Short mmCIF file of C-alpha atoms in Angstrom, two decimals:
data_model
loop_
_atom_site.label_atom_id
_atom_site.label_comp_id
_atom_site.label_asym_id
_atom_site.label_seq_id
_atom_site.Cartn_x
_atom_site.Cartn_y
_atom_site.Cartn_z
CA MET A 1 22.36 6.12 -78.45
CA ALA A 2 23.19 6.32 -74.72
CA GLU A 3 19.65 4.70 -73.22
CA GLN A 4 20.25 1.93 -75.78
CA ALA A 5 23.75 1.60 -74.30
CA ALA A 6 22.03 1.74 -70.74
CA LYS A 7 19.51 -1.28 -71.89
CA PRO A 8 20.92 -4.67 -69.99
CA SER A 9 22.02 -7.43 -72.32
CA SER A 10 19.06 -9.29 -72.25
CA GLN A 11 17.14 -6.92 -74.60
CA LYS A 12 20.35 -5.47 -76.59
CA GLU A 13 21.59 -8.45 -78.74
CA PRO A 14 18.67 -8.36 -82.08
CA ILE A 15 15.32 -11.12 -81.27
CA LYS A 16 16.21 -14.51 -83.63
CA ALA A 17 12.95 -16.06 -84.85
CA SER A 18 14.45 -19.18 -83.90
CA GLU A 19 14.17 -18.13 -79.47
CA LEU A 20 10.68 -17.17 -79.63
CA ASP A 21 8.41 -19.85 -77.27
CA PRO A 22 5.19 -18.76 -79.45
CA LYS A 23 3.01 -20.64 -76.59
CA TRP A 24 4.43 -19.35 -73.38
CA LYS A 25 1.91 -15.90 -72.97
CA TYR A 26 -1.06 -19.12 -73.40
CA GLU A 27 0.92 -20.61 -70.42
CA LEU A 28 1.61 -18.03 -68.25
CA GLN A 29 -2.56 -17.11 -69.36
CA LYS A 30 -2.75 -19.89 -66.73
CA LEU A 31 -1.46 -19.48 -64.27
CA HIS A 32 -2.89 -17.61 -61.25
CA GLY A 33 -1.91 -13.84 -61.40
CA ALA A 34 -0.97 -13.34 -65.17
CA GLU A 35 -4.18 -13.86 -66.58
CA GLY A 36 -4.23 -10.18 -67.24
CA LEU A 37 -1.06 -10.24 -69.32
CA MET A 38 -2.28 -10.43 -73.26
CA ARG A 39 -4.73 -7.28 -72.54
CA CYS A 40 -1.57 -5.25 -71.66
CA PHE A 41 -1.93 -2.50 -74.46
CA GLN A 42 1.97 -1.10 -73.83
CA CYS A 43 0.39 2.35 -72.34
CA GLY A 44 3.81 2.40 -70.42
CA THR A 45 1.45 3.12 -67.14
CA CYS A 46 3.25 0.54 -65.37
CA THR A 47 6.98 1.92 -66.05
CA SER A 48 5.97 5.91 -66.13
CA ASP A 49 4.86 5.06 -62.44
CA CYS A 50 7.34 2.47 -61.56
CA PRO A 51 9.09 4.17 -58.26
CA VAL A 52 12.55 1.72 -59.32
CA ALA A 53 12.70 2.47 -62.30
CA ARG A 54 13.65 6.15 -61.99
CA PHE A 55 16.14 4.86 -60.28
CA THR A 56 17.53 2.12 -62.27
CA ASP A 57 17.52 1.97 -66.19
CA ASN A 58 17.46 -1.54 -66.44
CA TYR A 59 14.13 -2.25 -64.93
CA ARG A 60 10.82 -1.53 -67.30
CA PRO A 61 7.95 -3.53 -66.33
CA ARG A 62 6.22 -2.61 -69.67
CA THR A 63 9.48 -4.39 -71.44
CA LEU A 64 8.74 -7.56 -69.48
CA ILE A 65 5.54 -7.92 -70.11
CA HIS A 66 6.12 -7.54 -73.85
CA MET A 67 8.67 -9.66 -74.45
CA ALA A 68 6.63 -12.17 -72.62
CA GLN A 69 3.54 -11.55 -75.55
CA LEU A 70 6.38 -11.76 -78.23
CA GLY A 71 7.68 -15.08 -76.66
CA LEU A 72 11.60 -14.28 -75.20
CA LYS A 73 11.25 -16.94 -72.31
CA ASP A 74 14.54 -17.19 -72.11
CA ARG A 75 15.17 -13.53 -71.82
CA VAL A 76 12.49 -12.70 -69.26
CA LEU A 77 12.95 -15.75 -66.89
CA LYS A 78 17.33 -15.18 -67.11
CA SER A 79 17.25 -10.95 -66.92
CA ASP A 80 18.20 -9.82 -63.76
CA THR A 81 16.40 -6.80 -63.88
CA LEU A 82 13.50 -8.91 -63.13
CA TRP A 83 14.28 -9.41 -59.94
CA LEU A 84 14.33 -5.62 -58.79
CA CYS A 85 10.72 -5.59 -58.71
CA SER A 86 9.96 -3.66 -55.05
CA ALA A 87 6.56 -5.43 -54.77
CA CYS A 88 5.21 -1.85 -54.32
CA PHE A 89 2.01 -2.52 -56.08
CA THR A 90 1.23 1.43 -57.66
CA CYS A 91 1.31 -0.88 -61.48
CA THR A 92 -0.90 -3.07 -60.93
CA ASP A 93 -3.88 -0.14 -58.88
CA ARG A 94 -3.21 1.91 -61.62
CA CYS A 95 -3.32 -0.12 -64.79
CA PRO A 96 -6.44 0.84 -67.02
CA GLN A 97 -6.38 -2.29 -68.34
CA ASP A 98 -6.40 -4.74 -65.15
CA VAL A 99 -3.42 -6.20 -65.93
CA GLU A 100 -2.18 -6.74 -62.01
CA VAL A 101 1.06 -6.38 -63.56
CA ALA A 102 2.84 -6.47 -60.07
CA SER A 103 1.63 -10.26 -60.28
CA VAL A 104 2.94 -11.42 -63.54
CA ILE A 105 6.23 -10.21 -62.21
CA ARG A 106 5.72 -12.52 -59.93
CA VAL A 107 4.68 -15.39 -62.35
CA PHE A 108 8.07 -14.46 -64.02
CA ARG A 109 9.91 -14.59 -60.76
CA ASN A 110 8.50 -18.28 -59.39
CA GLN A 111 9.17 -19.69 -63.13
CA ALA A 112 13.03 -18.28 -63.19
CA ALA A 113 13.34 -19.63 -59.30
CA GLU A 114 12.01 -23.04 -59.90
CA SER A 115 14.85 -23.01 -62.93
CA GLY A 116 17.08 -22.31 -60.07
CA CYS A 117 17.86 -18.08 -61.31
CA VAL A 118 17.15 -16.32 -57.87
CA PRO A 119 19.01 -13.87 -55.82
CA GLN A 120 20.99 -15.15 -53.20
CA VAL A 121 18.52 -13.32 -50.48
CA PHE A 122 15.80 -15.48 -50.90
CA ARG A 123 17.73 -18.83 -50.50
CA ASP A 124 19.32 -17.26 -47.20
CA GLN A 125 15.18 -16.92 -46.16
CA ALA A 126 14.17 -19.89 -47.39
CA GLN A 127 17.20 -22.13 -45.31
CA SER A 128 16.67 -19.88 -42.67
CA LEU A 129 12.13 -20.41 -42.65
CA ILE A 130 12.91 -24.19 -42.93
CA GLU A 131 15.57 -23.89 -39.92
CA THR A 132 13.81 -21.81 -37.18
CA GLY A 133 10.07 -20.76 -38.88
CA TYR A 134 10.70 -17.31 -39.27
CA ALA A 135 12.16 -15.72 -41.80
CA PHE A 136 15.13 -14.41 -40.27
CA LYS A 137 17.35 -16.45 -37.96
CA ILE A 138 16.48 -14.07 -34.99
CA PRO A 139 19.62 -14.63 -32.59
CA GLU A 140 19.41 -16.26 -29.75
CA LEU A 141 20.65 -13.48 -28.17
CA ARG A 142 17.27 -11.01 -28.44
CA LEU A 143 15.43 -13.55 -27.35
CA LYS A 144 16.50 -13.80 -24.29
CA LYS A 145 16.32 -10.12 -24.99
CA ARG A 146 12.69 -9.33 -24.68
CA GLU A 147 12.30 -10.59 -21.00
CA SER A 148 14.98 -7.98 -19.98
CA GLN A 149 12.71 -5.23 -22.26
CA GLY A 150 9.44 -6.33 -20.56
CA LEU A 151 8.23 -8.29 -23.50
CA PRO A 152 6.56 -12.15 -23.16
CA PRO A 153 8.14 -14.71 -24.73
CA LEU A 154 8.26 -15.09 -29.51
CA PRO A 155 5.70 -17.94 -29.71
CA LYS A 156 7.59 -20.89 -31.44
CA GLY A 157 8.31 -21.02 -34.93
CA ASN A 158 7.62 -24.83 -34.93
CA PRO A 159 10.06 -25.32 -38.15
CA GLU A 160 9.15 -29.22 -37.94
CA SER A 161 5.55 -28.06 -39.36
CA VAL A 162 6.74 -25.43 -41.97
CA ARG A 163 8.49 -28.99 -42.86
CA LYS A 164 5.61 -31.70 -43.40
CA VAL A 165 3.20 -28.56 -45.16
CA LEU A 166 6.14 -27.41 -47.47
CA LYS A 167 6.50 -30.69 -48.74
CA GLY A 168 6.97 -31.40 -52.67
CA VAL A 169 6.85 -27.94 -52.86
CA LYS A 170 9.36 -27.21 -55.75
CA PHE A 171 10.85 -24.47 -54.64
CA PHE A 172 12.47 -25.85 -51.80
CA GLU A 173 14.20 -28.58 -54.44
CA PRO A 174 18.29 -28.34 -54.80
CA LYS A 175 18.90 -25.64 -57.02
CA GLN A 176 21.64 -23.87 -58.90
CA GLU A 177 23.56 -21.29 -58.42
CA PRO A 178 22.05 -17.20 -57.59
CA ILE A 179 22.21 -14.60 -58.89
CA PRO A 180 24.99 -11.53 -57.37
CA ASN A 181 23.37 -8.29 -55.63
CA GLU A 182 24.71 -5.82 -58.01
CA GLN A 183 26.62 -3.98 -55.60
CA GLN A 184 29.16 -7.36 -55.05
CA MET B 1 -15.79 -11.77 -32.89
CA ASN B 2 -15.46 -9.14 -29.63
CA SER B 3 -14.07 -5.89 -31.07
CA ASN B 4 -11.53 -5.26 -28.09
CA ARG B 5 -9.47 -8.75 -28.35
CA TYR B 6 -6.96 -9.98 -30.34
CA LEU B 7 -4.79 -12.12 -31.52
CA ILE B 8 -1.35 -10.42 -32.24
CA PHE B 9 0.88 -11.55 -34.91
CA LEU B 10 4.33 -9.99 -34.35
CA GLY B 11 5.75 -11.40 -38.14
CA CYS B 12 9.34 -11.98 -38.26
CA SER B 13 10.92 -8.26 -38.93
CA THR B 14 9.35 -6.81 -35.78
CA PRO B 15 11.06 -9.38 -33.24
CA TYR B 16 14.10 -9.82 -35.15
CA ARG B 17 15.33 -6.02 -35.91
CA VAL B 18 12.14 -3.38 -34.46
CA SER B 19 11.31 -4.14 -30.92
CA SER B 20 10.91 -1.09 -30.21
CA TYR B 21 7.89 -0.76 -32.64
CA GLU B 22 6.22 -3.67 -30.75
CA ILE B 23 7.09 -2.40 -27.39
CA SER B 24 5.53 0.99 -28.35
CA SER B 25 2.69 -0.15 -29.49
CA ARG B 26 1.44 -3.12 -26.74
CA LYS B 27 2.30 0.25 -24.20
CA VAL B 28 -0.20 1.95 -26.34
CA LEU B 29 -2.28 -0.85 -26.78
CA ALA B 30 -2.99 -1.24 -23.00
CA LYS B 31 -3.86 2.09 -22.28
CA LEU B 32 -6.63 2.24 -25.17
CA GLY B 33 -7.66 -0.48 -23.41
CA VAL B 34 -7.13 -3.29 -26.78
CA GLU B 35 -6.12 -7.12 -24.81
CA LEU B 36 -3.44 -9.11 -26.49
CA VAL B 37 -3.48 -12.61 -27.02
CA GLU B 38 -0.15 -14.14 -27.39
CA MET B 39 -0.19 -16.23 -30.84
CA PRO B 40 0.58 -20.44 -29.68
CA GLU B 41 2.81 -20.36 -32.33
CA PHE B 42 3.45 -18.65 -35.48
CA ASN B 43 5.74 -18.99 -38.63
CA CYS B 44 6.50 -16.38 -41.65
CA CYS B 45 3.64 -15.07 -43.17
CA GLY B 46 4.76 -16.23 -46.56
CA LEU B 47 5.15 -12.56 -48.04
CA PRO B 48 9.18 -13.04 -48.49
CA PHE B 49 8.50 -15.60 -50.25
CA ASP B 50 6.24 -15.04 -52.90
CA PRO B 51 8.09 -13.66 -55.26
CA VAL B 52 9.58 -17.21 -55.74
CA SER B 53 7.08 -19.31 -55.29
CA HIS B 54 3.47 -18.73 -54.77
CA GLU B 55 2.83 -22.07 -53.97
CA THR B 56 4.74 -21.32 -50.82
CA MET B 57 3.01 -17.94 -49.72
CA LEU B 58 -0.21 -19.43 -49.61
CA ILE B 59 0.40 -22.06 -47.88
CA LEU B 60 2.49 -20.11 -44.71
CA ALA B 61 -0.38 -18.02 -44.70
CA ALA B 62 -2.94 -20.28 -44.41
CA LYS B 63 -0.76 -21.77 -41.92
CA ASN B 64 -1.21 -19.22 -39.76
CA LEU B 65 -4.63 -18.30 -40.17
CA ALA B 66 -5.47 -21.26 -39.08
CA LEU B 67 -3.43 -21.70 -35.86
CA ALA B 68 -5.42 -18.43 -35.62
CA GLU B 69 -8.67 -20.29 -36.26
CA LYS B 70 -7.97 -22.48 -33.93
CA GLU B 71 -7.92 -20.24 -31.06
CA GLY B 72 -10.84 -18.12 -31.95
CA LEU B 73 -9.79 -14.98 -32.22
CA ASN B 74 -9.35 -12.45 -35.03
CA ILE B 75 -5.79 -11.32 -36.23
CA LEU B 76 -3.39 -7.43 -35.32
CA THR B 77 -0.19 -7.11 -36.82
CA LEU B 78 2.25 -4.54 -36.35
CA CYS B 79 3.67 -5.14 -40.24
CA PRO B 80 1.53 -3.87 -43.42
CA GLY B 81 3.29 -6.60 -45.47
CA CYS B 82 1.93 -9.38 -42.59
CA ALA B 83 -1.75 -7.71 -42.71
CA GLY B 84 -2.35 -7.48 -46.71
CA THR B 85 -0.55 -11.08 -47.33
CA LEU B 86 -2.68 -12.45 -44.72
CA ARG B 87 -6.18 -10.49 -45.58
CA LYS B 88 -5.28 -11.64 -49.17
CA VAL B 89 -4.66 -15.29 -48.70
CA ASN B 90 -7.60 -15.24 -46.67
CA ARG B 91 -10.13 -13.77 -49.25
CA ILE B 92 -8.52 -15.62 -52.18
CA LEU B 93 -8.77 -19.37 -50.34
CA LYS B 94 -12.44 -17.98 -49.57
CA GLU B 95 -12.97 -17.27 -52.96
CA ASP B 96 -11.11 -20.05 -55.03
CA LYS B 97 -12.11 -23.87 -53.97
CA THR B 98 -9.73 -25.10 -56.43
CA GLN B 99 -6.41 -23.20 -54.29
CA ARG B 100 -8.34 -24.48 -50.42
CA ASP B 101 -7.65 -27.41 -51.29
CA MET B 102 -4.60 -27.21 -52.59
CA VAL B 103 -3.98 -25.83 -49.37
CA ASN B 104 -5.57 -27.29 -47.28
CA SER B 105 -3.79 -30.52 -48.33
CA HIS B 106 -0.74 -29.41 -47.51
CA LEU B 107 -1.57 -27.79 -43.82
CA LYS B 108 -3.37 -31.77 -43.26
CA GLU B 109 0.27 -32.92 -42.92
CA ALA B 110 0.44 -31.06 -40.27
CA ASP B 111 -2.76 -31.65 -38.61
CA LEU B 112 -4.53 -27.91 -39.15
CA GLU B 113 -7.03 -27.22 -41.74
CA PHE B 114 -7.91 -23.10 -43.52
CA LYS B 115 -11.69 -22.75 -43.47
CA GLY B 116 -11.83 -18.57 -43.35
CA THR B 117 -13.24 -17.54 -39.94
CA VAL B 118 -10.85 -15.01 -39.05
CA GLU B 119 -10.07 -11.82 -40.08
CA THR B 120 -6.74 -9.91 -40.46
CA LYS B 121 -6.27 -5.85 -39.19
CA HIS B 122 -3.44 -3.46 -39.63
CA LEU B 123 -2.58 -1.39 -36.35
CA LEU B 124 -3.45 1.35 -38.41
CA GLN B 125 -6.95 0.30 -39.25
CA LEU B 126 -7.48 -1.29 -35.77
CA LEU B 127 -7.02 2.46 -34.30
CA LYS B 128 -9.24 4.37 -36.96
CA GLU B 129 -12.20 1.54 -36.87
CA ASP B 130 -12.15 -0.22 -33.76
CA VAL B 131 -10.43 2.19 -30.67
CA GLY B 132 -11.50 5.50 -33.37
CA ILE B 133 -9.64 8.65 -33.57
CA GLU B 134 -11.82 10.70 -30.46
CA LYS B 135 -11.26 8.61 -28.19
CA ILE B 136 -7.21 8.39 -28.64
CA LYS B 137 -7.88 12.08 -28.62
CA ALA B 138 -9.51 11.91 -25.51
CA SER B 139 -6.77 9.67 -24.27
CA VAL B 140 -3.97 12.21 -25.24
CA THR B 141 -3.08 14.08 -21.27
CA ASN B 142 0.39 16.08 -23.35
CA PRO B 143 -0.81 17.53 -26.89
CA LEU B 144 2.27 17.65 -29.17
CA THR B 145 1.54 20.84 -30.43
CA ALA B 146 5.13 21.99 -30.92
CA LEU B 147 5.74 19.19 -32.99
CA LYS B 148 5.79 19.31 -37.14
CA VAL B 149 6.33 16.12 -38.80
CA ALA B 150 5.69 13.91 -42.27
CA GLU B 151 4.28 10.56 -42.70
CA HIS B 152 4.83 7.61 -44.23
CA ASN B 153 2.70 5.47 -44.68
CA GLY B 154 3.91 1.66 -46.80
CA CYS B 155 2.86 0.05 -50.18
CA HIS B 156 1.02 -2.97 -48.26
CA LEU B 157 -0.94 -0.99 -45.72
CA LEU B 158 -2.97 0.45 -48.99
CA ARG B 159 -1.53 -1.64 -52.30
CA PRO B 160 -3.32 -3.60 -53.94
CA LYS B 161 -6.32 -1.57 -52.81
CA GLU B 162 -8.21 -4.90 -53.74
CA TYR B 163 -7.55 -6.19 -50.55
CA PHE B 164 -7.47 -2.73 -48.01
CA ASP B 165 -11.03 -0.63 -48.46
CA PHE B 166 -10.13 1.20 -45.41
CA ASP B 167 -7.92 3.77 -47.25
CA ASP B 168 -7.39 5.72 -50.49
CA PRO B 169 -4.06 4.31 -51.95
CA GLU B 170 -3.63 7.29 -53.52
CA ASP B 171 -4.60 9.88 -50.75
CA PRO B 172 -4.76 8.60 -47.54
CA GLU B 173 -5.66 9.85 -44.58
CA THR B 174 -5.62 7.63 -41.33
CA LEU B 175 -2.23 8.03 -40.80
CA ASN B 176 -2.28 11.84 -40.82
CA ALA B 177 -6.27 11.95 -38.74
CA LEU B 178 -3.86 9.82 -36.34
CA ILE B 179 -1.42 12.23 -36.04
CA GLU B 180 -2.81 15.21 -35.60
CA ALA B 181 -5.07 13.95 -33.20
CA THR B 182 -1.88 13.50 -30.85
CA GLY B 183 -1.70 17.27 -31.16
CA ALA B 184 0.98 17.41 -33.74
CA THR B 185 0.97 18.49 -37.88
CA CYS B 186 1.34 16.33 -40.26
CA LEU B 187 3.21 17.83 -43.08
CA ASP B 188 2.65 17.06 -47.02
CA TYR B 189 5.13 16.54 -48.79
CA ILE B 190 6.04 15.29 -52.91
CA ASP B 191 5.33 11.35 -53.58
CA GLU B 192 4.34 11.36 -50.07
CA THR B 193 3.12 7.31 -51.18
CA GLU B 194 6.12 6.40 -52.90
CA CYS B 195 8.22 2.80 -51.38
CA CYS B 196 10.56 3.30 -49.08
CA GLY B 197 12.66 0.86 -50.67
CA ALA B 198 13.52 -1.90 -48.16
CA PRO B 199 12.36 -4.90 -50.88
CA SER B 200 14.98 -4.05 -52.54
CA VAL B 201 17.63 -4.29 -50.74
CA GLY B 202 19.59 -7.43 -50.99
CA VAL B 203 18.94 -7.60 -55.26
CA SER B 204 20.27 -4.08 -55.50
CA ASP B 205 21.12 -1.76 -52.68
CA LYS B 206 22.24 1.10 -55.15
CA VAL B 207 17.92 1.34 -56.39
CA ALA B 208 17.07 0.70 -53.03
CA LEU B 209 19.19 3.57 -50.82
CA GLN B 210 18.53 6.24 -54.05
CA LEU B 211 14.20 5.37 -53.50
CA ALA B 212 15.46 6.56 -49.34
CA ARG B 213 17.19 9.20 -50.08
CA ASP B 214 14.65 10.38 -52.26
CA LYS B 215 11.88 10.55 -49.96
CA LEU B 216 14.24 11.88 -47.15
CA ASN B 217 15.14 14.43 -49.50
CA HIS B 218 11.43 15.76 -50.50
CA ILE B 219 10.85 15.17 -46.36
CA LYS B 220 13.45 17.94 -45.76
CA MET B 221 12.23 20.12 -48.26
CA VAL B 222 9.02 20.59 -45.63
CA ASP B 223 10.94 20.95 -42.86
CA ALA B 224 9.58 17.63 -41.06
CA GLN B 225 11.08 17.05 -37.77
CA ALA B 226 10.49 13.37 -37.72
CA LEU B 227 9.10 10.74 -40.14
CA ILE B 228 6.40 8.71 -38.77
CA THR B 229 6.41 5.06 -39.96
CA VAL B 230 3.34 2.17 -39.48
CA CYS B 231 6.18 -0.50 -40.87
CA PRO B 232 8.96 -2.46 -39.72
CA PHE B 233 10.16 -2.76 -42.94
CA CYS B 234 9.90 1.10 -43.80
CA HIS B 235 11.40 1.47 -40.81
CA ILE B 236 14.80 -0.05 -40.47
CA MET B 237 15.51 1.38 -44.19
CA TYR B 238 14.86 4.89 -43.27
CA ASP B 239 15.96 4.50 -39.50
CA THR B 240 19.34 1.95 -40.50
CA ASN B 241 20.22 3.54 -43.22
CA GLU B 242 20.46 7.46 -42.87
CA LEU B 243 23.39 7.96 -41.78
CA ARG B 244 24.77 5.69 -44.43
CA ILE B 245 22.13 7.43 -47.15
CA GLU B 246 23.98 11.42 -45.82
CA LYS B 247 27.59 9.36 -45.87
CA THR B 248 26.35 7.96 -49.46
CA PHE B 249 25.52 11.00 -51.40
CA ASN B 250 27.02 13.87 -49.08
CA GLU B 251 23.61 14.79 -47.79
CA VAL B 252 22.45 15.71 -44.75
CA TYR B 253 19.13 15.20 -43.13
CA GLY B 254 19.43 14.00 -38.93
CA ILE B 255 15.25 13.42 -39.66
CA PRO B 256 14.32 11.05 -36.59
CA ILE B 257 12.11 7.88 -37.34
CA ILE B 258 9.79 7.20 -35.36
CA HIS B 259 7.45 4.60 -34.82
CA TYR B 260 3.45 6.19 -34.98
CA PRO B 261 2.68 4.64 -31.21
CA GLN B 262 6.56 5.47 -30.39
CA LEU B 263 4.17 9.01 -31.05
CA LEU B 264 0.67 8.41 -29.87
CA GLY B 265 2.60 7.26 -26.41
CA LEU B 266 4.45 10.30 -25.51
CA ALA B 267 1.07 11.95 -26.23
CA MET B 268 -0.25 10.16 -23.79
CA GLY B 269 2.39 10.69 -21.29
CA LEU B 270 5.03 7.67 -21.23
CA THR B 271 8.22 8.03 -20.77
CA PRO B 272 10.55 7.59 -23.73
CA GLU B 273 12.22 5.05 -21.68
CA GLU B 274 8.73 3.13 -21.63
CA LEU B 275 8.42 3.18 -25.55
CA ALA B 276 11.85 1.55 -26.39
CA PHE B 277 13.14 5.53 -27.84
CA GLY B 278 17.02 4.48 -26.49
CA ASP B 279 16.71 2.21 -29.36
CA LEU B 280 16.26 4.45 -32.05
CA ARG B 281 19.89 5.14 -34.31
CA VAL B 282 18.93 8.32 -35.73
CA ASN B 283 19.08 10.41 -32.21
CA PRO B 284 15.22 11.43 -31.59
CA GLN B 285 16.43 13.51 -28.81
CA LYS B 286 15.22 17.24 -30.22
CA VAL B 287 11.54 15.38 -31.43
CA ILE B 288 11.55 14.51 -27.15
CA ASN B 289 12.15 18.36 -26.27
CA LEU B 290 9.51 19.27 -27.83
CA ALA B 291 7.25 16.88 -27.01
CA GLN B 292 8.07 17.73 -23.09
CA GLY B 293 7.65 21.12 -23.92
CA ALA B 294 4.45 20.88 -24.87
CA HIS B 295 4.31 19.88 -22.16
CA ILE B 296 5.20 22.03 -19.42
CA ASN B 297 4.16 24.88 -21.47
CA HIS B 298 0.36 22.55 -21.17
CA GLU B 299 0.74 22.31 -17.41
#
């Protein structure tokens, strides 16, 4: 019972046949990284070896894969637990079925992000990227300090050319509300 | 290509928060005769954007590779994330024409083209394959025989194993051998290859801190005098958060987190000042004392 209570809302509600998208799994299989989705036979190696799953009852890679196989598209893409994966690739390396679990999770995240469902931290990095070319805004003081530390100047980030090459990439179009940090 | 001359790709996190890693790496590599050439420009390797847009990751990594191709030099990175991304994308684009054409149509906007003519190595791989353990041993003038330390490799240095063939992700040996080359003892501990938690910061700090705490507990269990890292993110995760973890979970560690090139630098006789030990948050004085104490005995 305690286990059930700990499950996130995306897995608690009874499943209605009307919310299933039976074609989603076939769409996913055509995407780079998710080709192996249907090879998963639910052995649970990914979840049992997942370092994040040891410290939260909310994140279960096997469950997410199963939900996708069933066609629970909205539940997967709107699940905030999707973003807990630390991309350590242990599941990918140990999966006996070569599902490339971490890459399938990444495909879920990409689809969620396209629909505007993404934690704030990724938006901040995107903002920094298009402004500076780097993933973080490196303070001017830090750049100046390099000289006194005997370091050569940091090569320029050339944000103009970053903006040019990212023209037409979906994620850099206007977005909806972010998912808050679990602690906030 | 000359294996003693590399284009150094700094990535974003090292210059942003961990200059001690860059300073000590440059000092040690100069002593080992590795020549570093600065990139004329670079941008984020692409890794932080893979979760939100795989396409963005491919384009950013390919842009950096195309810039390096123009210089005609292989790439050295200090960050395992950068190395993993550049290696992975290089291979994907060389093998998959559809993806390569997609990426090149974007790069054309900046007059660049990915051709697939350069390779990327992380610092650890360069030290193992191009410099060699024997040469590193020969560079040691002050063996750190009084030190017992633990290692932390960092996931993206070893996984997914498909893209990193220089070590075994389940039982890695390279960092261990490099540590022992300095004269220090490298201790084994439980779940040595497990993630530090850094990628979960910002999504769930609670989970991230618990991951790091678990590792620190296992390191403390074997009485390691320091933890040796080769990744800017892992270093930030432990060094910046150790105090916070101690306070949050009522633990006591006091384990200094040291970059491998800092350790090697001490063994080469460089001073703690030259190796930017002053930048570390967890006081490394006891490690310095043990290192220098060994030096006095040695003389």
